[in-house]
CSV table of C-alpha atoms in Angstrom, one decimal:
chain,number,residue,atom,x,y,z
A,1,MET,CA,0.0,0.0,0.1
A,2,ASN,CA,1.0,3.6,-0.6
A,3,ARG,CA,3.6,2.3,-2.8
A,4,ILE,CA,5.5,5.2,-4.6
A,5,THR,CA,6.7,5.2,-8.3
A,6,ILE,CA,9.1,8.1,-9.2
A,7,PHE,CA,11.0,9.0,-12.0
A,8,LEU,CA,13.7,11.4,-12.1
A,9,LEU,CA,15.6,13.1,-14.8
A,10,PHE,CA,18.8,14.4,-13.2
A,11,PHE,CA,21.7,16.4,-13.8
A,12,TRP,CA,24.4,18.0,-11.6
A,13,ILE,CA,26.7,21.2,-11.8
A,14,SER,CA,30.0,21.4,-10.2
A,15,SER,CA,31.3,25.2,-9.9
A,16,PRO,CA,33.5,25.9,-7.2
A,17,ILE,CA,33.0,29.4,-6.1
A,18,LEU,CA,36.7,29.9,-5.3
A,19,ALA,CA,39.8,28.9,-7.1
A,20,GLN,CA,41.0,25.5,-6.5
A,21,ASP,CA,44.5,26.7,-5.7
A,22,THR,CA,43.7,29.1,-3.0
A,23,ILE,CA,46.0,28.2,0.1
A,24,VAL,CA,44.7,31.3,2.2
A,25,TYR,CA,41.5,30.5,4.1
A,26,LYS,CA,39.3,33.1,5.6
A,27,SER,CA,36.9,32.6,8.3
A,28,ASN,CA,33.6,31.2,7.2
A,29,GLN,CA,34.9,31.5,3.4
A,30,ILE,CA,32.6,29.6,1.2
A,31,ARG,CA,34.5,26.7,-0.8
A,32,ASP,CA,33.9,23.6,-3.1
A,33,PHE,CA,30.3,24.8,-3.6
A,34,LYS,CA,28.4,22.0,-5.7
A,35,LEU,CA,24.7,22.3,-6.6
A,36,ILE,CA,22.7,19.4,-7.8
A,37,PRO,CA,19.3,20.2,-9.1
A,38,LEU,CA,16.8,17.3,-9.4
A,39,PRO,CA,13.9,18.0,-11.5
A,40,ALA,CA,11.3,15.6,-10.1
A,41,ILE,CA,8.2,13.8,-11.4
A,42,ALA,CA,6.5,11.3,-8.8
A,43,SER,CA,3.2,9.6,-8.1
A,44,ASN,CA,1.6,8.2,-5.0
A,45,PRO,CA,-2.1,7.5,-3.8
A,46,ALA,CA,-2.1,10.4,-1.1
A,47,ASN,CA,-0.8,13.1,-3.5
A,48,GLY,CA,-1.5,11.9,-6.9
A,49,TRP,CA,1.1,13.3,-9.4
A,50,LEU,CA,3.7,15.5,-8.2
A,51,PHE,CA,6.2,17.9,-10.2
A,52,GLY,CA,8.9,20.0,-9.1
A,53,ILE,CA,12.8,20.0,-8.2
A,54,ALA,CA,14.6,18.5,-5.4
A,55,PRO,CA,18.1,20.6,-5.2
A,56,SER,CA,20.9,19.3,-3.0
A,57,ALA,CA,24.1,21.6,-2.3
A,58,THR,CA,27.1,21.0,-0.5
A,59,TRP,CA,30.1,23.3,0.5
A,60,ARG,CA,32.6,24.4,3.0
A,61,MET,CA,33.0,27.3,5.3
A,62,GLY,CA,36.6,27.0,6.0
A,63,ASN,CA,39.8,25.0,5.6
A,64,PRO,CA,38.8,21.5,4.3
A,65,GLU,CA,41.5,19.9,6.6
A,66,ARG,CA,39.5,21.2,9.6
A,67,THR,CA,36.0,21.9,8.5
A,68,HIS,CA,33.2,19.3,7.6
A,69,LEU,CA,31.4,19.5,4.8
A,70,SER,CA,28.1,21.6,5.0
A,71,ASN,CA,24.8,20.2,3.1
A,72,LEU,CA,21.5,21.4,2.2
A,73,VAL,CA,18.7,19.4,0.7
A,74,GLY,CA,15.6,21.1,-0.2
A,75,ASN,CA,12.2,20.3,-2.1
A,76,LEU,CA,9.6,22.3,-4.1
A,77,LEU,CA,6.9,20.0,-5.4
A,78,TYR,CA,3.2,20.7,-6.3
A,79,THR,CA,0.6,18.1,-6.8
A,80,THR,CA,-2.2,17.2,-9.1
A,81,LYS,CA,-4.4,17.4,-5.9
A,82,LYS,CA,-3.5,20.9,-5.6
A,83,GLN,CA,-1.0,20.3,-2.8
A,84,TRP,CA,2.4,22.3,-2.0
A,85,LEU,CA,5.4,20.6,-0.5
A,86,ILE,CA,8.2,23.1,0.3
A,87,SER,CA,11.1,22.2,2.7
A,88,SER,CA,14.8,23.0,3.5
A,89,ARG,CA,16.9,20.9,5.6
A,90,SER,CA,20.7,22.0,6.3
A,91,ASN,CA,23.7,21.2,8.5
A,92,ILE,CA,26.2,23.7,8.4
A,93,PHE,CA,29.6,23.5,9.8
A,94,LEU,CA,31.5,27.1,10.4
A,95,ALA,CA,35.0,27.3,10.0
A,96,ASP,CA,37.2,24.8,11.9
A,97,ASP,CA,33.7,23.2,13.0
A,98,ASN,CA,33.8,25.8,15.8
A,99,TRP,CA,29.9,26.0,15.3
A,100,ILE,CA,27.3,23.9,13.7
A,101,LEU,CA,23.6,25.2,12.8
A,102,VAL,CA,21.1,22.7,12.1
A,103,GLY,CA,17.8,23.8,10.2
A,104,ASP,CA,14.6,22.2,9.2
A,105,TRP,CA,12.1,24.4,7.5
A,106,ARG,CA,8.7,23.3,5.9
A,107,TYR,CA,5.7,24.4,4.4
A,108,PHE,CA,3.2,21.5,3.5
A,109,ILE,CA,-0.3,21.9,2.2
A,110,THR,CA,-0.7,18.0,2.1
A,111,SER,CA,-2.7,15.2,3.3
A,112,GLN,CA,-1.8,11.9,4.5
A,113,PRO,CA,-3.4,8.8,6.1
A,114,THR,CA,-3.2,8.0,9.9
A,115,PHE,CA,-4.0,4.7,11.6
A,116,GLY,CA,-4.3,5.3,15.2
A,117,LEU,CA,-1.8,4.9,18.2
A,118,GLY,CA,0.6,2.0,18.9
A,119,SER,CA,2.2,-0.7,16.8
A,120,SER,CA,-0.9,-2.8,16.5
A,121,THR,CA,-2.9,-0.8,14.4
A,122,PRO,CA,-4.4,-2.7,11.1
A,123,ASN,CA,-4.2,-1.5,7.7
A,124,SER,CA,-7.9,-1.3,6.8
A,125,PRO,CA,-10.3,0.9,8.6
A,126,GLN,CA,-12.4,-0.9,11.4
A,127,GLU,CA,-14.0,0.0,14.7
A,128,ASN,CA,-11.2,-0.1,17.4
A,129,PRO,CA,-12.2,-3.1,19.8
A,130,ASN,CA,-10.7,-1.6,22.8
A,131,GLN,CA,-12.2,2.0,22.1
A,132,PRO,CA,-15.7,1.4,21.0
A,133,GLY,CA,-16.9,4.2,18.6
A,134,VAL,CA,-13.5,5.1,17.3
A,135,TRP,CA,-12.1,4.3,14.2
A,136,TRP,CA,-8.7,2.0,14.0
A,137,GLY,CA,-6.9,1.7,10.8
A,138,GLU,CA,-6.3,4.0,7.8
A,139,GLN,CA,-8.0,7.4,8.1
A,140,GLN,CA,-7.2,10.2,5.7
A,141,MET,CA,-6.3,13.6,6.6
A,142,ASP,CA,-6.0,16.9,5.1
A,143,TYR,CA,-3.8,19.6,7.0
A,144,ASN,CA,-1.3,22.6,6.6
A,145,TRP,CA,1.9,22.2,8.4
A,146,VAL,CA,4.4,24.9,9.0
A,147,ARG,CA,7.8,24.0,10.6
A,148,PHE,CA,10.7,26.1,11.8
A,149,TYR,CA,13.5,24.5,13.6
A,150,GLU,CA,16.8,26.2,14.0
A,151,THR,CA,19.5,24.8,16.6
A,152,VAL,CA,22.9,26.6,17.2
A,153,LEU,CA,25.6,24.4,18.8
A,154,LYS,CA,29.1,25.6,20.0
A,155,ARG,CA,31.9,23.2,19.9
A,156,ILE,CA,33.6,22.4,23.4
A,157,SER,CA,37.2,23.2,23.0
A,158,SER,CA,39.0,21.2,20.6
A,159,SER,CA,36.8,17.9,21.1
A,160,LYS,CA,34.1,16.3,19.1
A,161,PHE,CA,31.3,17.2,21.6
A,162,TYR,CA,29.0,20.1,21.2
A,163,LEU,CA,26.4,22.0,23.3
A,164,GLY,CA,23.7,24.4,22.1
A,165,VAL,CA,19.9,25.6,22.1
A,166,GLY,CA,17.3,25.8,19.4
A,167,TYR,CA,13.9,27.1,18.6
A,168,HIS,CA,11.4,24.5,17.4
A,169,LEU,CA,8.0,25.7,16.0
A,170,ASP,CA,5.3,23.3,14.3
A,171,ILE,CA,1.9,24.6,13.4
A,172,TYR,CA,-0.7,22.2,12.1
A,173,SER,CA,-3.9,24.0,10.8
A,174,LYS,CA,-7.0,23.3,8.5
A,175,ILE,CA,-7.1,19.8,9.8
A,176,ASP,CA,-9.6,17.7,8.2
A,177,ASN,CA,-10.5,14.0,8.8
A,178,PHE,CA,-12.5,12.0,6.3
A,179,MET,CA,-13.0,8.4,5.0
A,180,ASP,CA,-13.5,7.1,1.8
A,181,ALA,CA,-16.8,7.4,0.2
A,182,GLU,CA,-17.7,3.6,0.4
A,183,VAL,CA,-17.0,3.6,4.3
A,184,THR,CA,-20.6,4.2,5.6
A,185,LYS,CA,-19.9,3.8,9.5
A,186,GLU,CA,-19.9,7.0,11.7
A,187,LEU,CA,-17.0,6.8,14.0
A,188,THR,CA,-14.8,9.1,15.7
A,189,PHE,CA,-11.4,9.8,13.9
A,190,SER,CA,-8.5,8.8,16.2
A,191,ASN,CA,-7.0,12.3,15.7
A,192,ASP,CA,-10.1,14.0,17.0
A,193,TYR,CA,-10.6,11.3,20.0
A,194,TYR,CA,-7.1,11.5,21.0
A,195,ASN,CA,-7.1,15.5,21.1
A,196,GLN,CA,-10.6,15.6,22.8
A,197,ARG,CA,-9.5,13.3,25.7
A,198,LYS,CA,-6.2,15.5,26.1
A,199,GLY,CA,-8.2,19.0,25.9
A,200,ILE,CA,-6.6,19.9,22.8
A,201,ASN,CA,-7.9,22.0,19.6
A,202,LEU,CA,-9.3,20.1,17.0
A,203,ASP,CA,-8.6,22.6,14.2
A,204,LYS,CA,-5.3,24.1,15.0
A,205,ASN,CA,-2.5,22.7,17.0
A,206,THR,CA,0.9,24.5,17.7
A,207,VAL,CA,3.9,23.3,19.5
A,208,SER,CA,6.5,25.8,20.2
A,209,GLY,CA,9.6,25.0,22.2
A,210,ILE,CA,13.2,25.6,23.2
A,211,THR,CA,15.6,22.5,23.0
A,212,LEU,CA,18.7,21.8,25.0
A,213,ASN,CA,21.0,19.8,22.8
A,214,ALA,CA,24.2,18.0,23.3
A,215,VAL,CA,26.1,16.4,20.4
A,216,MET,CA,29.1,14.4,19.4
A,217,GLU,CA,29.8,14.6,15.8
A,218,ASN,CA,32.8,12.4,14.9
A,219,ARG,CA,31.7,11.1,11.4
A,220,ASP,CA,34.3,11.5,8.7
A,221,LEU,CA,31.6,12.9,6.5
A,222,ALA,CA,28.2,14.0,7.8
A,223,VAL,CA,26.1,13.3,4.5
A,224,SER,CA,27.5,9.7,3.7
A,225,PRO,CA,29.9,8.7,6.4
A,226,TYR,CA,32.3,5.9,6.1
A,227,GLU,CA,33.2,5.7,9.6
A,228,THR,CA,33.1,6.5,13.3
A,229,ASN,CA,30.0,7.7,15.1
A,230,PHE,CA,27.4,10.4,15.7
A,231,ALA,CA,25.2,10.9,19.0
A,232,LEU,CA,22.3,13.5,19.8
A,233,ILE,CA,20.6,14.1,22.9
A,234,SER,CA,17.9,16.8,22.7
A,235,PHE,CA,15.3,17.7,25.5
A,236,LYS,CA,12.6,20.1,24.2
A,237,ILE,CA,10.4,22.2,26.4
A,238,ASN,CA,7.1,23.4,25.0
A,239,PRO,CA,5.8,26.1,27.3
A,240,GLU,CA,2.3,27.4,26.8
A,241,PHE,CA,3.6,31.0,27.0
A,242,LEU,CA,5.6,30.4,24.0
A,243,GLY,CA,2.5,29.7,22.0
A,244,SER,CA,1.8,25.7,22.7
A,245,ASN,CA,-1.6,24.3,23.0
A,246,GLN,CA,-0.4,22.9,26.3
A,247,SER,CA,2.9,22.8,28.0
A,248,SER,CA,4.8,19.6,27.5
A,249,SER,CA,8.4,18.1,27.3
A,250,THR,CA,10.0,15.5,25.0
A,251,LEU,CA,13.2,13.8,25.0
A,252,LEU,CA,15.3,12.6,21.7
A,253,LEU,CA,18.0,10.2,21.5
A,254,ASP,CA,19.9,9.4,18.4
A,255,TYR,CA,22.9,7.3,17.7
A,256,ARG,CA,24.8,6.2,14.7
A,257,HIS,CA,27.8,3.9,14.2
A,258,TYR,CA,29.4,3.1,11.0
A,259,PHE,CA,32.0,0.1,11.1
A,260,PRO,CA,34.6,-0.2,7.8
A,261,LEU,CA,34.7,-3.7,6.9
A,262,SER,CA,37.8,-3.2,4.7
A,263,GLN,CA,40.6,-0.5,5.1
A,264,THR,CA,41.0,-0.3,1.5
A,265,ARG,CA,37.7,0.0,0.4
A,266,LYS,CA,36.0,1.9,3.1
A,267,ARG,CA,32.6,2.1,1.2
A,268,HIS,CA,32.4,-1.2,2.1
A,269,LEU,CA,30.8,-1.1,5.7
A,270,LEU,CA,28.2,-1.8,8.3
A,271,ALA,CA,26.1,1.1,9.4
A,272,VAL,CA,23.7,1.1,12.7
A,273,TRP,CA,21.3,3.3,14.0
A,274,SER,CA,19.2,3.7,17.1
A,275,TYR,CA,16.6,6.3,17.6
A,276,GLY,CA,14.1,7.0,20.6
A,277,ASN,CA,11.5,9.8,20.8
A,278,PHE,CA,9.6,9.8,24.3
A,279,LEU,CA,7.0,12.4,25.9
A,280,VAL,CA,8.2,13.1,29.2
A,281,SER,CA,5.5,15.5,30.5
A,282,GLY,CA,2.2,17.1,29.4
A,283,HIS,CA,0.3,16.3,26.2
A,284,LEU,CA,1.2,16.9,22.7
A,285,PRO,CA,-1.3,17.2,19.8
A,286,TYR,CA,-1.9,14.0,18.2
A,287,MET,CA,-0.1,15.1,14.8
A,288,ALA,CA,2.9,16.3,16.8
A,289,LEU,CA,3.3,12.8,18.6
A,290,PRO,CA,6.5,10.5,17.6
A,291,SER,CA,5.7,8.9,14.3
A,292,ILE,CA,7.5,6.4,11.8
A,293,GLY,CA,9.4,8.6,9.1
A,294,TYR,CA,9.4,11.6,11.0
A,295,ASP,CA,13.1,12.2,11.6
A,296,MET,CA,14.6,15.0,10.1
A,297,PHE,CA,15.2,13.7,6.6
A,298,GLY,CA,12.3,11.1,6.8
A,299,ARG,CA,14.6,8.3,6.2
A,300,ALA,CA,13.2,5.9,9.2
A,301,GLY,CA,11.0,3.2,8.6
A,302,ARG,CA,11.6,1.7,5.1
A,303,GLY,CA,9.1,-0.5,4.3
A,304,TYR,CA,6.3,1.6,5.9
A,305,SER,CA,4.6,4.6,4.5
A,306,GLN,CA,5.3,8.1,6.7
A,307,GLY,CA,3.2,8.2,9.7
A,308,ARG,CA,2.1,4.5,9.6
A,309,PHE,CA,2.7,4.3,13.5
A,310,ARG,CA,2.5,6.7,16.1
A,311,GLY,CA,2.6,7.1,19.8
A,312,GLU,CA,3.5,8.7,23.0
A,313,ASN,CA,6.8,7.0,22.9
A,314,MET,CA,8.8,5.5,20.1
A,315,VAL,CA,12.0,3.2,19.6
A,316,TYR,CA,13.6,2.6,16.3
A,317,SER,CA,16.7,0.7,15.4
A,318,GLU,CA,18.3,-0.1,11.7
A,319,ALA,CA,21.3,-1.9,10.3
A,320,GLU,CA,22.4,-1.6,6.8
A,321,TYR,CA,25.1,-3.4,5.0
A,322,ARG,CA,26.7,-1.0,2.5
A,323,PHE,CA,29.1,-2.2,-0.4
A,324,PRO,CA,30.6,-1.4,-3.9
A,325,LEU,CA,29.5,-2.9,-6.8
A,326,GLN,CA,32.6,-2.1,-8.9
A,327,LYS,CA,35.9,-3.6,-8.4
A,328,ASN,CA,38.1,-0.5,-8.8
A,329,LYS,CA,35.5,2.2,-9.2
A,330,GLU,CA,33.1,4.0,-6.4
A,331,THR,CA,30.4,4.8,-9.1
A,332,PHE,CA,27.9,1.9,-8.1
A,333,GLY,CA,26.9,0.5,-5.0
A,334,GLY,CA,24.4,-1.2,-3.2
A,335,THR,CA,22.8,-1.9,0.3
A,336,VAL,CA,20.6,-4.5,2.2
A,337,PHE,CA,18.8,-3.4,5.4
A,338,VAL,CA,16.8,-4.5,8.2
A,339,ASN,CA,14.8,-2.0,10.7
A,340,ALA,CA,12.5,-2.4,13.7
A,341,ALA,CA,10.2,-0.1,15.5
A,342,SER,CA,8.0,0.0,18.6
A,343,PHE,CA,5.6,2.4,19.6
A,344,GLY,CA,3.8,2.9,23.0
A,345,SER,CA,0.6,4.7,23.9
A,346,LYS,CA,-0.7,5.3,27.4
A,347,LEU,CA,-4.3,6.2,25.8
A,348,THR,CA,-4.3,2.6,24.4
A,349,LYS,CA,-2.4,1.1,27.3
A,350,GLU,CA,0.2,-0.3,24.9
A,351,ASN,CA,3.6,-0.7,26.2
A,352,LEU,CA,6.7,-0.2,24.2
A,353,PHE,CA,8.1,-3.3,22.8
A,354,ALA,CA,4.5,-5.2,23.2
A,355,LYS,CA,4.7,-5.4,19.5
A,356,ILE,CA,7.6,-4.7,17.3
A,357,ASN,CA,7.2,-4.0,13.4
A,358,PRO,CA,10.2,-5.0,11.4
A,359,GLY,CA,11.1,-4.0,7.9
A,360,TYR,CA,13.9,-4.7,5.5
A,361,GLY,CA,14.7,-4.2,1.9
A,362,LEU,CA,17.5,-3.5,-0.5
A,363,GLY,CA,18.9,-0.6,-2.5
A,364,PHE,CA,21.2,0.9,-5.2
A,365,ARG,CA,23.3,3.7,-4.9
A,366,VAL,CA,25.0,6.0,-7.8
A,367,MET,CA,27.9,8.3,-6.6
A,368,ILE,CA,27.7,11.3,-8.6
A,369,ASN,CA,30.5,13.4,-6.9
A,370,LYS,CA,33.2,11.3,-5.4
A,371,GLU,CA,34.8,14.3,-3.6
A,372,ASN,CA,31.7,15.1,-1.7
A,373,ARG,CA,30.1,11.4,-1.8
A,374,THR,CA,27.1,13.0,-3.1
A,375,THR,CA,24.9,9.8,-3.9
A,376,ILE,CA,21.4,8.9,-5.3
A,377,SER,CA,19.9,6.4,-3.6
A,378,ALA,CA,17.1,3.9,-4.4
A,379,ASP,CA,15.7,1.6,-2.0
A,380,TYR,CA,12.5,-0.9,-1.9
A,381,GLY,CA,11.5,-1.7,1.6
A,382,PHE,CA,9.2,-4.6,2.8
A,383,GLY,CA,7.1,-4.5,5.8
A,384,GLN,CA,4.4,-6.4,7.7
A,385,LYS,CA,0.9,-7.0,6.5
A,386,GLY,CA,1.5,-6.1,2.8
A,387,ASN,CA,3.3,-2.8,3.5
A,388,SER,CA,5.8,-1.8,1.3
A,389,GLY,CA,7.5,1.2,-0.6
A,390,PHE,CA,10.1,2.5,-3.0
A,391,TYR,CA,12.4,5.3,-1.8
A,392,LEU,CA,14.5,7.9,-3.9
A,393,ASN,CA,16.6,10.3,-2.2
A,394,ILE,CA,19.7,12.1,-2.0
A,395,ASN,CA,22.7,10.8,-0.1
A,396,GLU,CA,22.6,7.8,2.5
A,397,SER,CA,19.4,7.1,4.6
A,398,PHE,CA,21.6,7.7,7.8
């Protein structure tokens, strides 16, 4: 279900802003700028046909020997259902990696199915046996979504550790729940039931908060790492005086490790990812609860559609084996992966790990810039109960 067929006509532009033989580096000087515009045509059941561009850019803000590669991925898509999907996500390292700026900006006029809370939700819509009068399974939602996330991190001395703060804003508006025409039952939608129980507005939801962040950035290249690791701890406070519907707090944990399996071909590696998102206090609107595929770049949960599982608490893990497909070149590569997710919900009384939803799949890689490791990735994932999907992205999944 929700299979996506995507056709891309792509080309790339490699145009360094500064001469390659420059040997004097000024602070925060832009170097090695590369832009990859990707005209995109796509189709899926939720959006119909999509048309637009999906550009990706990489550059350095200082001496390449001491400054990580910065990157930005954008989307500007319009659909035959009169929807707009506009986003910009960035990870910018200033000179000598002294500061990191992390941005996630979105404006969506869109729709998406939701299935209720927990890991046990079925595919097809039906009445929830544990909550009579409430829908369980696929329910369609139209909504507008504005997101503005910006985090500033300061390096601690010359270490790999950073501390910082961020401002995170999500606004969900014009929320409309509906079912397919052939469904005749009149039951309460999962979104409405949850928000009514928590005393949250049904038409517009706002989550506005400050994050306290600790990061270890030890990857050799953030966009497509070959080795070492990355860790993030983010505690978010969403007070009412900043505009949130209700006060709440959340904890996000993210750890990634990369194990080279060959010293001569570092593209031959094992990558592992663990991710947890937990509601610590208060209440979040239904749409803002932890959900599959809602990490920053939307890469978690291959094998399931975005938003397929949702709950107050979430734990996710993934392992991926990456390998080159050519003996002496790095252009083509492949991958096989497995993942698993579990969701808990106090409202449905389902505990974390009571049910685990696994996924697995394989993928193909085309490295279009070896220096910056810019890669086109195409994956097909399989989940349980007939769930599956095709995923086409820029760079590795994590």
